[in-house]
PDB file of C-alpha atoms in Angstrom:
ATOM      1  CA  MET A1083      -9.024 -52.037 -23.259  1.00 58.00           C
ATOM      2  CA  LYS A1084      -6.343 -52.948 -26.096  1.00 62.00           C
ATOM      3  CA  LYS A1085      -9.045 -54.487 -28.053  1.00 63.00           C
ATOM      4  CA  ASN A1086     -11.131 -51.339 -28.218  1.00 74.00           C
ATOM      5  CA  LYS A1087      -8.508 -49.340 -29.414  1.00 75.00           C
ATOM      6  CA  ALA A1088      -7.752 -51.725 -32.027  1.00 76.00           C
ATOM      7  CA  MET A1089     -11.569 -51.946 -32.964  1.00 79.00           C
ATOM      8  CA  ILE A1090     -11.523 -47.897 -32.915  1.00 81.00           C
ATOM      9  CA  PHE A1091      -8.296 -48.004 -35.048  1.00 79.00           C
ATOM     10  CA  TRP A1092      -9.852 -50.370 -37.772  1.00 81.00           C
ATOM     11  CA  PHE A1093     -13.400 -48.400 -38.010  1.00 84.00           C
ATOM     12  CA  CYS A1094     -11.811 -45.054 -38.152  1.00 87.00           C
ATOM     13  CA  LEU A1095      -9.188 -46.514 -41.057  1.00 85.00           C
ATOM     14  CA  PRO A1096     -11.490 -46.291 -43.972  1.00 87.00           C
ATOM     15  CA  ALA A1097     -12.567 -42.900 -43.165  1.00 88.00           C
ATOM     16  CA  VAL A1098      -8.942 -41.830 -42.978  1.00 88.00           C
ATOM     17  CA  LEU A1099      -7.602 -43.393 -46.190  1.00 90.00           C
ATOM     18  CA  CYS A1100     -10.797 -41.863 -47.959  1.00 90.00           C
ATOM     19  CA  LEU A1101      -9.830 -38.311 -46.468  1.00 88.00           C
ATOM     20  CA  LEU A1102      -6.083 -38.395 -47.280  1.00 88.00           C
ATOM     21  CA  ILE A1103      -6.642 -40.194 -50.928  1.00 88.00           C
ATOM     22  CA  MET A1104      -9.839 -37.823 -52.213  1.00 87.00           C
ATOM     23  CA  PHE A1105      -9.082 -34.612 -50.291  1.00 86.00           C
ATOM     24  CA  VAL A1106      -5.435 -34.327 -48.823  1.00 88.00           C
ATOM     25  CA  TYR A1107      -3.605 -35.782 -51.718  1.00 88.00           C
ATOM     26  CA  PRO A1108      -5.275 -33.389 -54.677  1.00 87.00           C
ATOM     27  CA  VAL A1109      -5.084 -30.450 -52.601  1.00 87.00           C
ATOM     28  CA  CYS A1110      -1.275 -31.287 -51.816  1.00 90.00           C
ATOM     29  CA  ARG A1111      -0.801 -31.760 -55.802  1.00 88.00           C
ATOM     30  CA  THR A1112      -2.387 -28.602 -56.584  1.00 87.00           C
ATOM     31  CA  VAL A1113      -0.719 -26.226 -54.516  1.00 90.00           C
ATOM     32  CA  VAL A1114       2.534 -28.128 -55.977  1.00 90.00           C
ATOM     33  CA  MET A1115       1.393 -28.095 -59.491  1.00 89.00           C
ATOM     34  CA  SER A1116       0.624 -24.281 -58.821  1.00 89.00           C
ATOM     35  CA  PHE A1117       4.385 -23.938 -58.747  1.00 91.00           C
ATOM     36  CA  PHE A1118       5.362 -25.613 -61.656  1.00 89.00           C
ATOM     37  CA  ALA A1119       4.841 -25.248 -65.752  1.00 88.00           C
ATOM     38  CA  VAL A1120       2.635 -28.150 -66.268  1.00 84.00           C
ATOM     39  CA  GLU A1121       0.360 -28.674 -69.740  1.00 81.00           C
ATOM     40  CA  SER A1122      -2.090 -31.546 -69.057  1.00 81.00           C
ATOM     41  CA  VAL A1123      -3.699 -32.051 -65.676  1.00 78.00           C
ATOM     42  CA  THR A1124      -2.614 -35.581 -66.124  1.00 77.00           C
ATOM     43  CA  ALA A1125       0.789 -34.804 -66.932  1.00 78.00           C
ATOM     44  CA  THR A1126       3.376 -37.030 -64.740  1.00 79.00           C
ATOM     45  CA  THR A1127       5.530 -35.087 -62.295  1.00 79.00           C
ATOM     46  CA  ALA A1128       8.415 -35.816 -64.539  1.00 79.00           C
ATOM     47  CA  ASP A1129       6.890 -33.453 -67.420  1.00 80.00           C
ATOM     48  CA  TRP A1130       6.805 -30.955 -64.789  1.00 85.00           C
ATOM     49  CA  SER A1131       9.200 -27.864 -65.126  1.00 87.00           C
ATOM     50  CA  PHE A1132       9.533 -25.665 -61.812  1.00 87.00           C
ATOM     51  CA  ASN A1133       7.797 -22.239 -62.771  1.00 85.00           C
ATOM     52  CA  GLY A1134       8.202 -20.522 -59.612  1.00 86.00           C
ATOM     53  CA  LEU A1135       5.317 -17.558 -59.519  1.00 89.00           C
ATOM     54  CA  GLY A1136       5.490 -17.739 -63.000  1.00 88.00           C
ATOM     55  CA  ASN A1137       1.849 -18.955 -62.597  1.00 89.00           C
ATOM     56  CA  TYR A1138       0.421 -16.716 -60.581  1.00 92.00           C
ATOM     57  CA  LEU A1139       2.096 -13.719 -62.254  1.00 92.00           C
ATOM     58  CA  LYS A1140       0.437 -15.159 -65.405  1.00 90.00           C
ATOM     59  CA  ILE A1141      -3.279 -15.237 -64.241  1.00 91.00           C
ATOM     60  CA  PHE A1142      -2.800 -11.606 -62.150  1.00 92.00           C
ATOM     61  CA  GLY A1143      -1.001 -10.650 -65.817  1.00 89.00           C
ATOM     62  CA  SER A1144      -4.491 -11.816 -67.618  1.00 87.00           C
ATOM     63  CA  ALA A1145      -7.279  -9.642 -68.227  1.00 88.00           C
ATOM     64  CA  GLY A1146      -9.686 -12.113 -68.410  1.00 87.00           C
ATOM     65  CA  PHE A1147      -8.844 -13.764 -64.972  1.00 91.00           C
ATOM     66  CA  ILE A1148      -9.323  -9.937 -63.535  1.00 93.00           C
ATOM     67  CA  THR A1149     -12.286  -9.684 -65.191  1.00 92.00           C
ATOM     68  CA  SER A1150     -13.604 -12.690 -63.424  1.00 92.00           C
ATOM     69  CA  MET A1151     -12.048 -12.003 -60.315  1.00 93.00           C
ATOM     70  CA  LYS A1152     -14.677  -8.770 -60.649  1.00 94.00           C
ATOM     71  CA  ASN A1153     -17.363 -10.303 -61.531  1.00 94.00           C
ATOM     72  CA  MET A1154     -17.483 -13.011 -58.890  1.00 94.00           C
ATOM     73  CA  LEU A1155     -16.751  -9.965 -56.253  1.00 94.00           C
ATOM     74  CA  LEU A1156     -19.914  -8.354 -57.530  1.00 94.00           C
ATOM     75  CA  ILE A1157     -21.647 -11.928 -57.127  1.00 94.00           C
ATOM     76  CA  TRP A1158     -20.150 -12.155 -53.587  1.00 94.00           C
ATOM     77  CA  PHE A1159     -21.022  -8.505 -52.060  1.00 94.00           C
ATOM     78  CA  VAL A1160     -24.492  -7.319 -54.000  1.00 94.00           C
ATOM     79  CA  GLY A1161     -25.597 -11.091 -54.102  1.00 93.00           C
ATOM     80  CA  GLY A1162     -24.601 -11.895 -50.809  1.00 92.00           C
ATOM     81  CA  LEU A1163     -26.481  -8.504 -49.619  1.00 94.00           C
ATOM     82  CA  ILE A1164     -29.842  -9.388 -51.197  1.00 95.00           C
ATOM     83  CA  SER A1165     -29.767 -12.987 -50.973  1.00 94.00           C
ATOM     84  CA  LEU A1166     -29.129 -12.991 -47.105  1.00 93.00           C
ATOM     85  CA  ALA A1167     -31.190 -10.126 -46.107  1.00 93.00           C
ATOM     86  CA  LEU A1168     -33.850 -11.422 -48.092  1.00 94.00           C
ATOM     87  CA  ALA A1169     -33.515 -14.780 -46.095  1.00 93.00           C
ATOM     88  CA  MET A1170     -33.490 -13.245 -42.590  1.00 92.00           C
ATOM     89  CA  LEU A1171     -36.588 -11.047 -43.657  1.00 91.00           C
ATOM     90  CA  MET A1172     -38.409 -14.278 -45.376  1.00 92.00           C
ATOM     91  CA  ALA A1173     -37.130 -16.140 -41.920  1.00 91.00           C
ATOM     92  CA  VAL A1174     -38.362 -13.596 -38.984  1.00 88.00           C
ATOM     93  CA  VAL A1175     -41.605 -13.557 -41.095  1.00 88.00           C
ATOM     94  CA  ILE A1176     -42.339 -17.159 -41.020  1.00 89.00           C
ATOM     95  CA  THR A1177     -41.218 -17.636 -37.213  1.00 86.00           C
ATOM     96  CA  SER A1178     -43.383 -15.061 -36.076  1.00 81.00           C
ATOM     97  CA  GLY A1179     -46.551 -16.888 -36.062  1.00 76.00           C
ATOM     98  CA  ILE A1180     -48.422 -16.294 -39.394  1.00 81.00           C
ATOM     99  CA  ARG A1181     -51.067 -19.098 -40.665  1.00 84.00           C
ATOM    100  CA  GLY A1182     -49.572 -21.564 -43.299  1.00 82.00           C
ATOM    101  CA  LYS A1183     -45.918 -21.408 -42.029  1.00 83.00           C
ATOM    102  CA  LYS A1184     -45.230 -24.678 -43.196  1.00 86.00           C
ATOM    103  CA  PHE A1185     -46.520 -23.984 -46.576  1.00 88.00           C
ATOM    104  CA  PHE A1186     -44.610 -20.438 -46.789  1.00 86.00           C
ATOM    105  CA  ARG A1187     -41.561 -22.312 -46.193  1.00 87.00           C
ATOM    106  CA  ALA A1188     -41.587 -25.446 -48.336  1.00 87.00           C
ATOM    107  CA  ALA A1189     -42.485 -22.825 -51.432  1.00 88.00           C
ATOM    108  CA  ILE A1190     -39.823 -20.674 -50.434  1.00 88.00           C
ATOM    109  CA  TYR A1191     -36.911 -23.583 -50.142  1.00 88.00           C
ATOM    110  CA  MET A1192     -38.457 -25.531 -53.405  1.00 88.00           C
ATOM    111  CA  PRO A1193     -36.258 -23.871 -55.942  1.00 87.00           C
ATOM    112  CA  ASN A1194     -33.435 -25.584 -54.035  1.00 85.00           C
ATOM    113  CA  ILE A1195     -34.789 -28.756 -54.841  1.00 86.00           C
ATOM    114  CA  ILE A1196     -34.775 -28.154 -58.419  1.00 85.00           C
ATOM    115  CA  SER A1197     -32.186 -29.327 -60.422  1.00 84.00           C
ATOM    116  CA  ALA A1198     -30.144 -26.107 -60.780  1.00 85.00           C
ATOM    117  CA  VAL A1199     -29.975 -26.748 -64.909  1.00 87.00           C
ATOM    118  CA  ALA A1200     -33.542 -26.879 -64.881  1.00 88.00           C
ATOM    119  CA  LEU A1201     -33.988 -23.498 -63.049  1.00 89.00           C
ATOM    120  CA  ALA A1202     -31.894 -21.901 -65.109  1.00 89.00           C
ATOM    121  CA  THR A1203     -33.198 -23.149 -67.945  1.00 89.00           C
ATOM    122  CA  MET A1204     -37.130 -21.474 -66.814  1.00 90.00           C
ATOM    123  CA  TRP A1205     -35.164 -18.421 -66.284  1.00 91.00           C
ATOM    124  CA  ILE A1206     -34.072 -18.243 -69.611  1.00 90.00           C
ATOM    125  CA  GLN A1207     -36.719 -19.488 -71.449  1.00 89.00           C
ATOM    126  CA  TYR A1208     -39.817 -18.107 -69.293  1.00 90.00           C
ATOM    127  CA  ILE A1209     -38.185 -15.033 -67.703  1.00 90.00           C
ATOM    128  CA  PHE A1210     -35.869 -13.579 -69.639  1.00 90.00           C
ATOM    129  CA  ASN A1211     -37.147 -14.453 -73.023  1.00 86.00           C
ATOM    130  CA  TYR A1212     -37.154 -11.494 -75.658  1.00 84.00           C
ATOM    131  CA  ASP A1213     -40.059 -13.010 -77.662  1.00 84.00           C
ATOM    132  CA  TYR A1214     -42.579 -14.507 -74.676  1.00 85.00           C
ATOM    133  CA  GLY A1215     -40.980 -13.911 -71.250  1.00 85.00           C
ATOM    134  CA  LEU A1216     -42.612 -13.003 -68.510  1.00 89.00           C
ATOM    135  CA  LEU A1217     -40.660  -9.958 -67.903  1.00 89.00           C
ATOM    136  CA  ASN A1218     -41.537  -8.484 -71.363  1.00 88.00           C
ATOM    137  CA  GLU A1219     -45.286  -9.101 -71.212  1.00 88.00           C
ATOM    138  CA  LEU A1220     -44.926  -7.014 -67.658  1.00 90.00           C
ATOM    139  CA  VAL A1221     -42.804  -4.346 -69.380  1.00 87.00           C
ATOM    140  CA  LYS A1222     -45.294  -4.418 -72.361  1.00 86.00           C
ATOM    141  CA  LEU A1223     -48.382  -4.593 -70.121  1.00 84.00           C
ATOM    142  CA  PHE A1224     -47.373  -1.099 -68.893  1.00 85.00           C
ATOM    143  CA  GLY A1225     -46.664   0.176 -72.374  1.00 81.00           C
ATOM    144  CA  GLY A1226     -42.914   0.088 -72.018  1.00 82.00           C
ATOM    145  CA  GLU A1227     -41.315  -1.545 -75.049  1.00 84.00           C
ATOM    146  CA  LYS A1228     -39.421  -5.298 -74.629  1.00 85.00           C
ATOM    147  CA  ILE A1229     -36.017  -5.448 -73.198  1.00 87.00           C
ATOM    148  CA  ARG A1230     -33.184  -7.542 -74.385  1.00 88.00           C
ATOM    149  CA  TRP A1231     -32.446  -9.192 -70.812  1.00 86.00           C
ATOM    150  CA  LEU A1232     -30.261 -11.461 -72.106  1.00 86.00           C
ATOM    151  CA  GLY A1233     -27.978  -8.790 -74.106  1.00 80.00           C
ATOM    152  CA  THR A1234     -24.805  -8.426 -73.136  1.00 74.00           C
ATOM    153  CA  ASP A1235     -25.397  -5.471 -71.069  1.00 80.00           C
ATOM    154  CA  LEU A1236     -28.139  -6.934 -68.885  1.00 87.00           C
ATOM    155  CA  LYS A1237     -26.789 -10.577 -68.963  1.00 90.00           C
ATOM    156  CA  PHE A1238     -24.543 -10.444 -65.862  1.00 92.00           C
ATOM    157  CA  TRP A1239     -27.639  -8.943 -63.699  1.00 92.00           C
ATOM    158  CA  ALA A1240     -30.181 -11.445 -65.371  1.00 91.00           C
ATOM    159  CA  MET A1241     -27.717 -14.468 -64.162  1.00 92.00           C
ATOM    160  CA  THR A1242     -27.169 -12.926 -60.654  1.00 92.00           C
ATOM    161  CA  ALA A1243     -30.773 -12.670 -59.675  1.00 92.00           C
ATOM    162  CA  ALA A1244     -31.709 -15.821 -61.312  1.00 91.00           C
ATOM    163  CA  PHE A1245     -28.823 -17.465 -58.782  1.00 92.00           C
ATOM    164  CA  ILE A1246     -30.293 -15.226 -55.821  1.00 92.00           C
ATOM    165  CA  PHE A1247     -33.860 -16.705 -56.502  1.00 91.00           C
ATOM    166  CA  GLY A1248     -32.491 -19.683 -56.165  1.00 88.00           C
ATOM    167  CA  SER A1249     -30.273 -19.702 -53.412  1.00 91.00           C
ATOM    168  CA  VAL A1250     -32.588 -17.395 -50.665  1.00 92.00           C
ATOM    169  CA  GLY A1251     -34.748 -20.792 -49.629  1.00 90.00           C
ATOM    170  CA  TYR A1252     -31.688 -22.447 -48.299  1.00 92.00           C
ATOM    171  CA  TYR A1253     -30.377 -19.574 -46.151  1.00 93.00           C
ATOM    172  CA  MET A1254     -33.897 -18.847 -44.671  1.00 93.00           C
ATOM    173  CA  LEU A1255     -33.680 -22.133 -43.258  1.00 91.00           C
ATOM    174  CA  ILE A1256     -30.540 -21.853 -41.322  1.00 92.00           C
ATOM    175  CA  TYR A1257     -32.069 -18.604 -39.926  1.00 92.00           C
ATOM    176  CA  ILE A1258     -35.634 -19.991 -39.158  1.00 90.00           C
ATOM    177  CA  SER A1259     -33.235 -23.202 -37.139  1.00 88.00           C
ATOM    178  CA  GLY A1260     -31.163 -20.401 -35.330  1.00 88.00           C
ATOM    179  CA  ILE A1261     -34.282 -17.949 -34.458  1.00 87.00           C
ATOM    180  CA  GLU A1262     -36.375 -21.250 -33.383  1.00 85.00           C
ATOM    181  CA  GLY A1263     -33.406 -21.973 -31.065  1.00 84.00           C
ATOM    182  CA  ILE A1264     -33.804 -18.544 -29.724  1.00 82.00           C
ATOM    183  CA  PRO A1265     -35.945 -18.941 -25.730  1.00 82.00           C
ATOM    184  CA  GLN A1266     -39.712 -17.435 -26.252  1.00 81.00           C
ATOM    185  CA  ASP A1267     -39.222 -16.124 -22.642  1.00 82.00           C
ATOM    186  CA  LEU A1268     -36.884 -13.676 -24.015  1.00 81.00           C
ATOM    187  CA  PHE A1269     -39.620 -12.255 -26.632  1.00 79.00           C
ATOM    188  CA  GLU A1270     -42.228 -12.573 -24.107  1.00 76.00           C
ATOM    189  CA  ALA A1271     -40.018 -10.266 -21.337  1.00 81.00           C
ATOM    190  CA  ALA A1272     -39.591  -7.733 -24.090  1.00 78.00           C
ATOM    191  CA  THR A1273     -42.863  -7.475 -25.117  1.00 79.00           C
ATOM    192  CA  ILE A1274     -43.821  -6.842 -20.804  1.00 80.00           C
ATOM    193  CA  ASP A1275     -41.411  -4.292 -20.882  1.00 74.00           C
ATOM    194  CA  GLY A1276     -43.283  -2.939 -24.121  1.00 77.00           C
ATOM    195  CA  ALA A1277     -40.614  -3.312 -26.537  1.00 75.00           C
ATOM    196  CA  GLY A1278     -42.196  -3.357 -30.188  1.00 76.00           C
ATOM    197  CA  LYS A1279     -41.153  -6.092 -33.082  1.00 76.00           C
ATOM    198  CA  VAL A1280     -38.683  -3.995 -34.346  1.00 80.00           C
ATOM    199  CA  GLN A1281     -36.640  -3.611 -31.230  1.00 81.00           C
ATOM    200  CA  GLN A1282     -37.288  -7.084 -30.282  1.00 79.00           C
ATOM    201  CA  PHE A1283     -35.571  -7.954 -34.216  1.00 82.00           C
ATOM    202  CA  THR A1284     -32.571  -5.216 -33.180  1.00 79.00           C
ATOM    203  CA  ARG A1285     -31.911  -6.087 -29.536  1.00 81.00           C
ATOM    204  CA  ILE A1286     -32.776  -9.759 -29.617  1.00 80.00           C
ATOM    205  CA  THR A1287     -32.690 -11.433 -32.370  1.00 81.00           C
ATOM    206  CA  LEU A1288     -29.728 -10.304 -34.539  1.00 83.00           C
ATOM    207  CA  PRO A1289     -27.533 -10.252 -31.672  1.00 83.00           C
ATOM    208  CA  LEU A1290     -28.259 -14.027 -30.898  1.00 83.00           C
ATOM    209  CA  LEU A1291     -27.974 -14.743 -34.600  1.00 86.00           C
ATOM    210  CA  LYS A1292     -24.279 -13.622 -35.268  1.00 86.00           C
ATOM    211  CA  GLY A1293     -23.267 -16.933 -35.143  1.00 85.00           C
ATOM    212  CA  VAL A1294     -25.645 -17.903 -37.564  1.00 89.00           C
ATOM    213  CA  ILE A1295     -24.660 -14.594 -39.508  1.00 90.00           C
ATOM    214  CA  LYS A1296     -21.304 -16.181 -39.744  1.00 89.00           C
ATOM    215  CA  THR A1297     -21.596 -19.415 -40.770  1.00 89.00           C
ATOM    216  CA  SER A1298     -24.112 -18.179 -43.803  1.00 92.00           C
ATOM    217  CA  ILE A1299     -21.707 -15.562 -44.784  1.00 92.00           C
ATOM    218  CA  THR A1300     -19.061 -18.638 -45.191  1.00 90.00           C
ATOM    219  CA  PHE A1301     -21.173 -20.485 -47.113  1.00 92.00           C
ATOM    220  CA  TRP A1302     -22.224 -17.893 -49.562  1.00 93.00           C
ATOM    221  CA  SER A1303     -18.623 -17.489 -50.202  1.00 92.00           C
ATOM    222  CA  ILE A1304     -17.783 -20.853 -51.124  1.00 91.00           C
ATOM    223  CA  ASN A1305     -20.893 -21.053 -53.099  1.00 91.00           C
ATOM    224  CA  THR A1306     -19.530 -18.158 -54.939  1.00 92.00           C
ATOM    225  CA  THR A1307     -16.076 -19.272 -55.676  1.00 90.00           C
ATOM    226  CA  THR A1308     -17.539 -22.453 -57.090  1.00 87.00           C
ATOM    227  CA  PHE A1309     -19.678 -20.290 -59.160  1.00 86.00           C
ATOM    228  CA  PHE A1310     -19.990 -22.633 -62.204  1.00 88.00           C
ATOM    229  CA  LEU A1311     -22.893 -24.125 -64.123  1.00 86.00           C
ATOM    230  CA  TRP A1312     -24.778 -20.842 -63.657  1.00 88.00           C
ATOM    231  CA  THR A1313     -22.411 -19.306 -65.923  1.00 89.00           C
ATOM    232  CA  LYS A1314     -22.288 -22.148 -68.245  1.00 87.00           C
ATOM    233  CA  MET A1315     -26.071 -22.105 -68.850  1.00 88.00           C
ATOM    234  CA  PHE A1316     -26.234 -18.592 -69.255  1.00 88.00           C
ATOM    235  CA  SER A1317     -23.188 -18.645 -71.954  1.00 84.00           C
ATOM    236  CA  PRO A1318     -23.014 -22.392 -73.236  1.00 80.00           C
ATOM    237  CA  ILE A1319     -21.636 -21.377 -76.185  1.00 78.00           C
ATOM    238  CA  ASP A1320     -18.112 -19.284 -75.458  1.00 79.00           C
ATOM    239  CA  THR A1321     -17.180 -17.993 -72.245  1.00 80.00           C
ATOM    240  CA  GLU A1322     -18.128 -14.610 -72.503  1.00 83.00           C
ATOM    241  CA  THR A1323     -16.774 -11.613 -70.613  1.00 84.00           C
ATOM    242  CA  SER A1324     -20.183 -10.600 -68.998  1.00 86.00           C
ATOM    243  CA  THR A1325     -20.467 -13.788 -66.821  1.00 88.00           C
ATOM    244  CA  ILE A1326     -17.208 -15.290 -66.520  1.00 89.00           C
ATOM    245  CA  VAL A1327     -15.755 -15.943 -63.065  1.00 92.00           C
ATOM    246  CA  PRO A1328     -12.659 -17.571 -62.058  1.00 92.00           C
ATOM    247  CA  VAL A1329     -13.450 -21.201 -62.058  1.00 91.00           C
ATOM    248  CA  VAL A1330     -14.706 -20.950 -65.465  1.00 91.00           C
ATOM    249  CA  TYR A1331     -11.601 -19.304 -66.328  1.00 90.00           C
ATOM    250  CA  LEU A1332      -9.855 -22.035 -64.469  1.00 89.00           C
ATOM    251  CA  TYR A1333     -11.787 -24.747 -66.838  1.00 88.00           C
ATOM    252  CA  ASP A1334     -11.408 -23.039 -69.827  1.00 86.00           C
ATOM    253  CA  MET A1335      -7.538 -22.953 -68.970  1.00 85.00           C
ATOM    254  CA  VAL A1336      -7.000 -26.506 -67.920  1.00 84.00           C
ATOM    255  CA  PHE A1337      -9.388 -28.152 -70.427  1.00 84.00           C
ATOM    256  CA  GLY A1338      -9.246 -25.238 -73.522  1.00 76.00           C
ATOM    257  CA  GLY A1339     -11.587 -22.768 -74.137  1.00 69.00           C
ATOM    258  CA  LYS A1340     -12.141 -19.125 -75.676  1.00 65.00           C
ATOM    259  CA  ASN A1341      -9.064 -17.090 -76.261  1.00 64.00           C
ATOM    260  CA  ILE A1342      -6.871 -20.059 -74.449  1.00 66.00           C
ATOM    261  CA  ILE A1343      -3.953 -21.019 -77.589  1.00 67.00           C
ATOM    262  CA  THR A1344      -2.550 -23.382 -74.806  1.00 73.00           C
ATOM    263  CA  ARG A1345      -3.822 -25.343 -71.991  1.00 79.00           C
ATOM    264  CA  ASP A1346      -2.000 -24.583 -68.705  1.00 84.00           C
ATOM    265  CA  ALA A1347      -2.614 -26.918 -65.732  1.00 86.00           C
ATOM    266  CA  GLY A1348      -0.061 -25.234 -63.838  1.00 87.00           C
ATOM    267  CA  ALA A1349      -2.155 -22.115 -64.273  1.00 88.00           C
ATOM    268  CA  GLY A1350      -5.195 -23.182 -63.315  1.00 88.00           C
ATOM    269  CA  ALA A1351      -3.845 -25.133 -60.337  1.00 90.00           C
ATOM    270  CA  ALA A1352      -2.763 -21.278 -59.025  1.00 92.00           C
ATOM    271  CA  VAL A1353      -6.018 -20.040 -59.799  1.00 92.00           C
ATOM    272  CA  GLY A1354      -7.749 -23.140 -57.250  1.00 91.00           C
ATOM    273  CA  VAL A1355      -5.412 -22.025 -54.692  1.00 92.00           C
ATOM    274  CA  VAL A1356      -6.283 -18.189 -55.068  1.00 93.00           C
ATOM    275  CA  LEU A1357      -9.622 -19.320 -54.567  1.00 92.00           C
ATOM    276  CA  THR A1358      -9.112 -21.289 -51.756  1.00 91.00           C
ATOM    277  CA  LEU A1359      -6.722 -18.344 -49.983  1.00 92.00           C
ATOM    278  CA  ILE A1360     -10.091 -16.298 -50.799  1.00 92.00           C
ATOM    279  CA  ILE A1361     -12.020 -18.208 -48.480  1.00 91.00           C
ATOM    280  CA  ILE A1362      -9.809 -18.564 -45.936  1.00 91.00           C
ATOM    281  CA  VAL A1363      -9.218 -15.017 -46.024  1.00 92.00           C
ATOM    282  CA  VAL A1364     -13.363 -14.597 -45.411  1.00 90.00           C
ATOM    283  CA  TYR A1365     -13.591 -17.084 -43.030  1.00 88.00           C
ATOM    284  CA  LEU A1366     -10.810 -15.273 -40.428  1.00 90.00           C
ATOM    285  CA  ILE A1367     -12.037 -11.962 -41.140  1.00 90.00           C
ATOM    286  CA  THR A1368     -15.700 -12.893 -40.199  1.00 89.00           C
ATOM    287  CA  GLU A1369     -14.369 -15.137 -36.953  1.00 86.00           C
ATOM    288  CA  TRP A1370     -12.303 -12.051 -36.000  1.00 86.00           C
ATOM    289  CA  LEU A1371     -15.515  -9.430 -36.308  1.00 83.00           C
ATOM    290  CA  PHE A1372     -17.838 -11.775 -34.868  1.00 79.00           C
ATOM    291  CA  LYS A1373     -15.583 -13.159 -31.981  1.00 74.00           C
ATOM    292  CA  GLY A1374     -17.114 -13.530 -28.758  1.00 61.00           C
ATOM    293  CA  SER A1375     -20.373 -11.778 -30.198  1.00 53.00           C
ATOM    294  CA  ASP A1376     -22.766 -15.201 -29.042  1.00 53.00           C
ATOM    295  CA  LEU A1377     -24.488 -13.994 -26.365  1.00 48.00           C
ATOM    296  CA  GLU A1378     -25.437 -16.651 -23.470  1.00 45.00           C
ATOM    297  CA  TYR A1379     -29.198 -17.425 -23.219  1.00 41.00           C
TER     298      TYR A1379
END
């Protein structure tokens, strides 16, 4: 028995050490750093000076951070509503017994296996391009005038639309796995009782997918708060107000960027803590909303 316990200990030790070194320590250091004035992320603790809540007051008093938070919330709410609704719709259609199920599932998921850089480039160069983009060709076909989709007014929504396109397939697979886990006997019984497809969806599918929806909302929140690459692709030269999000603001604050005169790793750490707290709050709210919602079947 003692030999088995020793073996378990030595097998678990590498994983525990990796967890402590690569996750727990950086998280703790970031939280502590957010309360200190730190110029460089590589500065030793001897160069830190206690700043209390100064870093948090600084970022919440910054117009750039407030704008980035508004952009992130728009992506989270509008983008999430569209992405999760489309994913649910496609999952229901694909699991309804249509022909070519495997083809459609693979085709819709395909954007997720393409590099995000390549996907963003495709949208910028071939969809939104002013001179020869697909959207402007359609506008011309119907007699309209070409639109600058990547202009200041529309760039945010263009970026959000591209992000949604690349996200739907991922959540569709999550919903498909949930729907396929529901016993078919329930649908057969509902059909015998005269329930239509809409009634089956609202009375059977949705209630039994509440746990899956909760997971999807959490994953979407994490993806939204870590929204970085798409902003850099749509604003490759300088950070723009129309596309800035908190992670990009954090990056500029720590490593220098547009309108950032002095780098401030402490303020950047405060941004990271705020984003983490947002994810925790969203998780707790969804847990509360869907508490006891899973049905036994």
